[in-house]
Coordinates of C-alpha atoms in Angstrom, one line a residue:
X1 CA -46.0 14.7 28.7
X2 CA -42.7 14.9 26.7
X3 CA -42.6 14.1 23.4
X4 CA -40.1 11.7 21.6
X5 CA -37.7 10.7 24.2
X6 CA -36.0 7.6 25.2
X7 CA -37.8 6.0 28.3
X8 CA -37.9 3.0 30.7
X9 CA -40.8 2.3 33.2
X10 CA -38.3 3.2 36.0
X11 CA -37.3 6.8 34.6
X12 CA -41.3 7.1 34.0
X13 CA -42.0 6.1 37.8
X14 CA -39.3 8.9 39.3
X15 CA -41.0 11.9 37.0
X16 CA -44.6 10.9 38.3
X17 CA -42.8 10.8 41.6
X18 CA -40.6 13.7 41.4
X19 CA -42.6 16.2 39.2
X20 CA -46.1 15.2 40.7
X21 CA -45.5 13.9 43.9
X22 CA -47.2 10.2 42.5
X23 CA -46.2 7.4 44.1
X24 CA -47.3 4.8 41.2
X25 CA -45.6 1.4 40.2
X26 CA -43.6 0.6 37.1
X27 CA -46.3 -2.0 36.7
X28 CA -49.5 0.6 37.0
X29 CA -47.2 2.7 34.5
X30 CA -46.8 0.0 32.3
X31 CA -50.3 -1.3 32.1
X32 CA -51.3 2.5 31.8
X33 CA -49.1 2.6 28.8
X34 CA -51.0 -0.6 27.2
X35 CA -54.3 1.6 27.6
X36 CA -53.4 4.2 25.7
X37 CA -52.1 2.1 23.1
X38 CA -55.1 0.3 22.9
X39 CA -56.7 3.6 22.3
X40 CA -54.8 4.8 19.9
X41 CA -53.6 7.9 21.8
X42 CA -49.5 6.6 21.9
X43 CA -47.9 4.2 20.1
X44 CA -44.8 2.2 22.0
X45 CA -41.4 1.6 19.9
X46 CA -38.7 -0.7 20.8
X47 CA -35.1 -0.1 20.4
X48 CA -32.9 -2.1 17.7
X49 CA -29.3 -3.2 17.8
X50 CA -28.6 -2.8 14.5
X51 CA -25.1 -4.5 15.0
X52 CA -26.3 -6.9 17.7
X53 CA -28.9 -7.7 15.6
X54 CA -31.8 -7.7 18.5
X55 CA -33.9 -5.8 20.3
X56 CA -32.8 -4.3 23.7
X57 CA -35.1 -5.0 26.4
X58 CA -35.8 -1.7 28.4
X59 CA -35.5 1.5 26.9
X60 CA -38.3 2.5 24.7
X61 CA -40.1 5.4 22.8
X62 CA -43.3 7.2 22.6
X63 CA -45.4 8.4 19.9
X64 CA -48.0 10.4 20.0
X65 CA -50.6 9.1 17.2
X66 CA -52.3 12.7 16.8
X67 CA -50.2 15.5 17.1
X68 CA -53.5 18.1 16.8
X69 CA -54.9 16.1 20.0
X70 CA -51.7 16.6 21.7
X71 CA -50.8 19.9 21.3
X72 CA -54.7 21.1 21.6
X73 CA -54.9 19.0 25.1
X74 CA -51.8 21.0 26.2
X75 CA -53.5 24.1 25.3
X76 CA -50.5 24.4 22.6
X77 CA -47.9 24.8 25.1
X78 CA -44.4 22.6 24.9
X79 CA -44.1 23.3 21.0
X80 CA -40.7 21.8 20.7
X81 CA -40.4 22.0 16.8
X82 CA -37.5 18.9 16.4
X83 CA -39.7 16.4 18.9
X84 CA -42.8 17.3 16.7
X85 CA -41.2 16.9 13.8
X86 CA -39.4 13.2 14.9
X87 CA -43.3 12.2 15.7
X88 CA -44.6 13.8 12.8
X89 CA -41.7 11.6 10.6
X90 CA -42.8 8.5 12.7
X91 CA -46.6 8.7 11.8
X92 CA -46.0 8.9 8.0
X93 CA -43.8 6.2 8.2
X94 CA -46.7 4.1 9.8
X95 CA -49.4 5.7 7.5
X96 CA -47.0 4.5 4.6
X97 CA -46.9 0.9 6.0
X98 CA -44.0 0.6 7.7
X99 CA -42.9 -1.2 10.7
X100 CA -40.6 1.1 12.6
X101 CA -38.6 0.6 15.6
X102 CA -35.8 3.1 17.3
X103 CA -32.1 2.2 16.4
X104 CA -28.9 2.2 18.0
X105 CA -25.1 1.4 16.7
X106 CA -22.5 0.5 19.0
X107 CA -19.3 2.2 18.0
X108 CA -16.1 2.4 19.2
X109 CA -14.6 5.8 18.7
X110 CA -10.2 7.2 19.5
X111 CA -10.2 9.8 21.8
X112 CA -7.5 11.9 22.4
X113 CA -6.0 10.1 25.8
X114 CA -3.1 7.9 25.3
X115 CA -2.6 4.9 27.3
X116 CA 1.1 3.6 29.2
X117 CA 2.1 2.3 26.3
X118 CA 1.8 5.4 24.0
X119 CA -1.2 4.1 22.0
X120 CA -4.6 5.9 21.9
X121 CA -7.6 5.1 24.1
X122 CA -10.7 4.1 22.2
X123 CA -14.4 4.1 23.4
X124 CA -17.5 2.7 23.2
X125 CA -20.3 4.9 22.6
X126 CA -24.0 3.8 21.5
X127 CA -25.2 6.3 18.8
X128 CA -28.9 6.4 18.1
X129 CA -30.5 6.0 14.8
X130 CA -34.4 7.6 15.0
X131 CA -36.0 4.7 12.6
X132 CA -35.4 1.9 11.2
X133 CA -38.5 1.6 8.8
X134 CA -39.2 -2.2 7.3
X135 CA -41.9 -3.0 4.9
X136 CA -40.9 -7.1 3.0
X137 CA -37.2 -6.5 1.7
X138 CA -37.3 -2.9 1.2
X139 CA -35.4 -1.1 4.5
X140 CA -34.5 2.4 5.6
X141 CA -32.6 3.9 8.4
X142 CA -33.8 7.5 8.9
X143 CA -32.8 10.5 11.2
X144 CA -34.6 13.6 11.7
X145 CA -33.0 16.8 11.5
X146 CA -35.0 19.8 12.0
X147 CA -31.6 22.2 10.9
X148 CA -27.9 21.1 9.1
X149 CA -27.1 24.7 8.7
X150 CA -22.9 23.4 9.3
X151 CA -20.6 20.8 9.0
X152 CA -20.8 20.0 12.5
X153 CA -24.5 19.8 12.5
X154 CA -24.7 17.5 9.1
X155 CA -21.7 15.2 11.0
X156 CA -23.9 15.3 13.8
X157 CA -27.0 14.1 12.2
X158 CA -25.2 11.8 9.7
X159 CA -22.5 9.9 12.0
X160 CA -24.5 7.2 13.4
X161 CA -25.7 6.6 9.1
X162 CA -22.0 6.3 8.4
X163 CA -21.3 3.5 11.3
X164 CA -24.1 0.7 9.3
X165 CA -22.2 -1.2 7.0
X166 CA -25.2 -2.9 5.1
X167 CA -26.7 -1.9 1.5
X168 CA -30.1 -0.4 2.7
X169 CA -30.9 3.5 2.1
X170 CA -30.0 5.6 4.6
X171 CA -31.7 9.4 4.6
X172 CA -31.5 12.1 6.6
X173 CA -35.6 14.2 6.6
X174 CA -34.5 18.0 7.1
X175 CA -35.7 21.3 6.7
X176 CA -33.6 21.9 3.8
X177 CA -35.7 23.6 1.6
X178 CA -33.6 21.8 -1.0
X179 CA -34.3 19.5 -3.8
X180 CA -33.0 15.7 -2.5
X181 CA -29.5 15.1 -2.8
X182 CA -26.7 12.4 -1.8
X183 CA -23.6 13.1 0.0
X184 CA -20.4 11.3 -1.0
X185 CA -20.8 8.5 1.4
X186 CA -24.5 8.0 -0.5
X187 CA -26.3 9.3 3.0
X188 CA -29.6 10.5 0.8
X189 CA -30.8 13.9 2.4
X190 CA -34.5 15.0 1.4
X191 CA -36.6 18.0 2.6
X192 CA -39.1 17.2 5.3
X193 CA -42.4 19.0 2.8
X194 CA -40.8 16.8 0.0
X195 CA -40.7 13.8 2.1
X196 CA -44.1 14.3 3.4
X197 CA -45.5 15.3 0.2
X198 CA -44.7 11.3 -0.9
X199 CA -41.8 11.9 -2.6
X200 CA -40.9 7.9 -3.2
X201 CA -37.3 8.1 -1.8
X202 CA -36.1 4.7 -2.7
X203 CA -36.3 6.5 -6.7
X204 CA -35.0 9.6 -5.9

């Protein structure tokens, strides 16, 4: 099975169907999914509007709550480095306390097309934030980056950070190698050993 991905019980149903020829109901998937919760093999997270301010009903995520079970069950094939990495970023946030959910920001962006009357065409896009972490009053919005080796990338990663207009931290976990550091819009970027290491980022 994947790891981190954006899902819905539908898209779940066509990839048993498709890939392994299993007719099974988005209800049998779903009540599947509840076992393994219950057993502490995945862990289930919702998507936020952070804008909106509510969650959005389908789409979902999946965690796996031991990545040694996963990969060893798999026979340590499908090491993708940035999916383990996202999960591994997930399961210290939980072992820390947090309640985390998936984020999203609607934003509207100009594009280069121009309309009749000579003014440029904007559009909506929905750009994902990896966690929103909440533990009382303290709040961070997190992305995972496994590389920001360019300007493009560190855009990339950072964008959706810039487009939340409230006071809470906002980081970006990388594999930096680097001692943590703001940018100039105060987007905190911290390397993934420090983070995981404890370094308490609402100090640094």
């Amino acid at each position: 099975m994947p790891l981190p991905r954006e899902w819905n019980l539908s898209k779940l149903t066509n990839t048993f169907k498709s890939v392994m020829g299993k007719d099974i109901t988005d209800d049998t998937i779903g009540n599947f999914i509840g076992y393994f919760e219950d057993a502490f093999v995945i862990s289930k997270v919702s998507k936020y509007n952070i804008k909106g301010r509510k969650y959005i009903g389908a789409p979902f995520k999946l965690y796996f709550e031991d990545i040694g079970v996963r990969n060893a069950r798999l026979n340590f094939r499908q090491i993708e480095e940035t999916h383990i990495m996202e999960n591994i970023i997930y399961n210290e946030l939980r072992y820390r306390g947090f309640n985390v959910d998936v984020g999203e920001v609607n934003v509207s962006e100009k594009t280069d097309r121009i309309d009749a009357n000579g003014k440029y065409i904007y559009a909506q896009k929905a750009l994902e934030v990896d966690f929103i972490a909440s533990k009382g009053d303290i709040k961070y919005y997190i992305q995972s980056a496994l590389s920001m080796d360019d300007a493009d990338k560190q855009l990339q990663e950072k964008k959706s950070l810039y487009y939340i207009d409230d006071s809470f931290k906002k980081v970006v976990v990388a594999k930096t190698g680097l001692k943590p550091s703001y940018d100039e819009k105060g987007v905190m970027i911290i390397d993934l050993f420090d983070f995981l290491m404890d370094n308490p980022i609402n100090h640094v």
